[in-house]
C-alpha positions as a LaTeX table, in Angstrom:
\begin{tabular}{lrrr}
\hline
Residue & $x$ (\AA) & $y$ (\AA) & $z$ (\AA) \\
\hline
Met1 & 50.27 & 157.54 & 133.74 \\
Leu2 & 53.84 & 158.21 & 132.21 \\
Ala3 & 54.75 & 160.50 & 135.42 \\
Leu4 & 54.92 & 157.93 & 138.11 \\
Gly5 & 56.69 & 155.82 & 135.88 \\
Gly6 & 59.90 & 157.14 & 137.63 \\
Cys7 & 58.08 & 155.97 & 140.76 \\
Gln8 & 58.34 & 152.49 & 139.95 \\
Lys9 & 61.16 & 150.48 & 141.79 \\
Ala10 & 64.09 & 149.62 & 138.81 \\
Gln11 & 63.91 & 145.79 & 137.52 \\
Lys12 & 66.71 & 143.75 & 139.26 \\
Ala13 & 68.89 & 142.20 & 136.29 \\
Thr14 & 69.13 & 138.85 & 136.28 \\
Asn15 & 72.80 & 137.60 & 136.39 \\
Thr16 & 73.29 & 134.19 & 134.73 \\
Gly17 & 76.66 & 134.93 & 132.98 \\
Pro18 & 79.94 & 132.51 & 133.37 \\
Tyr19 & 80.78 & 133.95 & 136.62 \\
Ala20 & 76.81 & 134.33 & 138.62 \\
Gly21 & 77.05 & 133.06 & 141.80 \\
Leu22 & 81.18 & 133.72 & 142.58 \\
Ser23 & 80.52 & 136.38 & 144.85 \\
Thr24 & 78.24 & 134.85 & 147.32 \\
Ala25 & 81.14 & 131.40 & 147.32 \\
Ile26 & 83.60 & 133.98 & 148.45 \\
Ala27 & 81.25 & 135.12 & 151.19 \\
Val28 & 80.61 & 131.24 & 152.32 \\
Trp29 & 84.63 & 131.35 & 152.39 \\
His30 & 84.51 & 134.50 & 154.27 \\
Lys31 & 82.35 & 133.07 & 156.87 \\
Asp32 & 84.44 & 129.55 & 156.35 \\
Ile33 & 87.66 & 131.39 & 157.64 \\
Glu34 & 85.91 & 133.20 & 160.64 \\
Ala35 & 84.49 & 129.98 & 161.94 \\
Ser36 & 88.15 & 128.41 & 161.18 \\
Pro37 & 90.91 & 128.71 & 164.53 \\
Ile38 & 92.51 & 131.09 & 163.11 \\
Cys39 & 89.76 & 132.98 & 164.14 \\
Gly40 & 89.72 & 131.13 & 167.52 \\
Ala41 & 90.76 & 134.35 & 169.91 \\
Lys42 & 89.75 & 137.72 & 169.82 \\
Pro43 & 90.48 & 140.77 & 172.62 \\
Ala44 & 87.47 & 140.96 & 174.95 \\
Asn45 & 86.04 & 143.49 & 173.11 \\
Gly46 & 86.40 & 142.78 & 169.10 \\
His47 & 86.29 & 140.05 & 166.45 \\
Ala48 & 89.04 & 137.49 & 166.30 \\
Cys49 & 89.09 & 138.44 & 162.62 \\
Gln50 & 88.24 & 142.12 & 160.52 \\
Asn51 & 88.44 & 143.83 & 157.62 \\
Phe52 & 88.24 & 141.45 & 155.14 \\
Asn53 & 88.95 & 142.41 & 151.72 \\
Val54 & 89.04 & 140.25 & 148.51 \\
Glu55 & 92.15 & 141.51 & 146.86 \\
Cys56 & 92.59 & 139.66 & 143.13 \\
Lys57 & 90.55 & 137.12 & 141.78 \\
Ala58 & 91.62 & 135.68 & 137.71 \\
Ser59 & 89.97 & 133.73 & 135.56 \\
Met60 & 91.89 & 129.95 & 134.87 \\
Asp61 & 91.38 & 127.77 & 131.77 \\
Leu62 & 89.65 & 125.56 & 132.28 \\
Glu63 & 90.17 & 121.82 & 133.95 \\
Pro64 & 90.51 & 119.19 & 131.02 \\
Gly65 & 87.38 & 116.60 & 131.02 \\
Lys66 & 85.71 & 118.25 & 133.73 \\
Val67 & 82.41 & 117.33 & 132.48 \\
Gly68 & 80.18 & 120.76 & 133.09 \\
Gln69 & 82.90 & 122.80 & 134.30 \\
Thr70 & 81.94 & 126.51 & 132.94 \\
Ala71 & 84.77 & 128.73 & 135.23 \\
Arg72 & 87.47 & 128.52 & 137.19 \\
Val73 & 88.53 & 131.58 & 138.90 \\
Val74 & 91.91 & 131.88 & 142.10 \\
Ala75 & 90.86 & 134.47 & 144.33 \\
Gly76 & 93.08 & 136.05 & 146.87 \\
Leu77 & 91.37 & 137.56 & 150.38 \\
Ser78 & 93.26 & 139.45 & 153.20 \\
Trp79 & 91.88 & 140.23 & 156.49 \\
Asp80 & 93.27 & 140.99 & 160.01 \\
Ala81 & 92.89 & 138.05 & 162.48 \\
Trp82 & 93.37 & 138.65 & 166.48 \\
Ser83 & 97.45 & 138.19 & 168.06 \\
Ala84 & 96.84 & 136.76 & 171.73 \\
Gln85 & 100.95 & 136.52 & 172.03 \\
Arg86 & 100.78 & 140.54 & 170.19 \\
Ser87 & 97.08 & 141.37 & 171.67 \\
Asp88 & 97.30 & 143.20 & 167.99 \\
Tyr89 & 96.22 & 142.33 & 164.86 \\
Asp90 & 98.13 & 140.39 & 162.65 \\
Ser91 & 98.14 & 140.00 & 158.66 \\
Ala92 & 96.90 & 137.63 & 157.01 \\
Ser93 & 96.12 & 136.08 & 153.82 \\
Gly94 & 94.27 & 132.57 & 151.47 \\
Gly95 & 93.90 & 131.75 & 148.82 \\
Ala96 & 91.37 & 129.34 & 146.91 \\
Ile97 & 89.88 & 127.80 & 143.45 \\
Phe98 & 86.70 & 128.41 & 142.10 \\
Ala99 & 85.42 & 125.98 & 140.26 \\
Lys100 & 81.51 & 126.27 & 138.43 \\
Thr101 & 80.17 & 122.58 & 137.46 \\
Asn102 & 76.60 & 122.49 & 136.29 \\
Gly103 & 75.99 & 126.09 & 138.04 \\
Val104 & 77.28 & 125.06 & 141.38 \\
Trp105 & 80.89 & 126.83 & 142.45 \\
Val106 & 83.42 & 124.69 & 144.21 \\
Arg107 & 86.12 & 125.81 & 146.14 \\
Thr108 & 89.59 & 124.37 & 146.82 \\
Asp109 & 92.03 & 125.81 & 149.54 \\
Leu110 & 95.06 & 127.19 & 147.85 \\
Thr111 & 97.79 & 125.82 & 150.72 \\
Gly112 & 101.01 & 127.75 & 149.10 \\
Pro113 & 100.88 & 131.21 & 149.04 \\
Ile114 & 99.63 & 133.50 & 146.23 \\
Asn115 & 100.59 & 137.39 & 145.33 \\
Leu116 & 97.76 & 139.42 & 146.55 \\
Ala117 & 98.70 & 142.50 & 143.67 \\
Thr118 & 98.33 & 139.91 & 140.46 \\
Cys119 & 96.91 & 135.74 & 142.47 \\
Val120 & 100.05 & 134.55 & 141.07 \\
Thr121 & 100.04 & 131.07 & 142.94 \\
Ser122 & 102.97 & 129.33 & 143.68 \\
\hline
\end{tabular}
């Protein structure tokens, strides 16, 4: 009986912490960028946008008065976007604030720049 114990699949840990589901919310953000006009033009045999990387994530203070809010995170994402004018890829990036309220992550895209090394916004 003990010999077979090592052959069984390990139980997956349940992620129920304050940041549970954040990676899924970031993956949705990635897909939204791919569907946006910035990724509309593409080379004949390639992708419009590629090499997506989460460059930074930083915890933020909860918003006062937001009942049910359990986490806030700012994140920076970089990618390469095809430039038809240059016939090459240009570096691109963006930032977003993710707020988890009543167990649901909601994203607010940043309109200003984000420092991808520190996640500081301006």
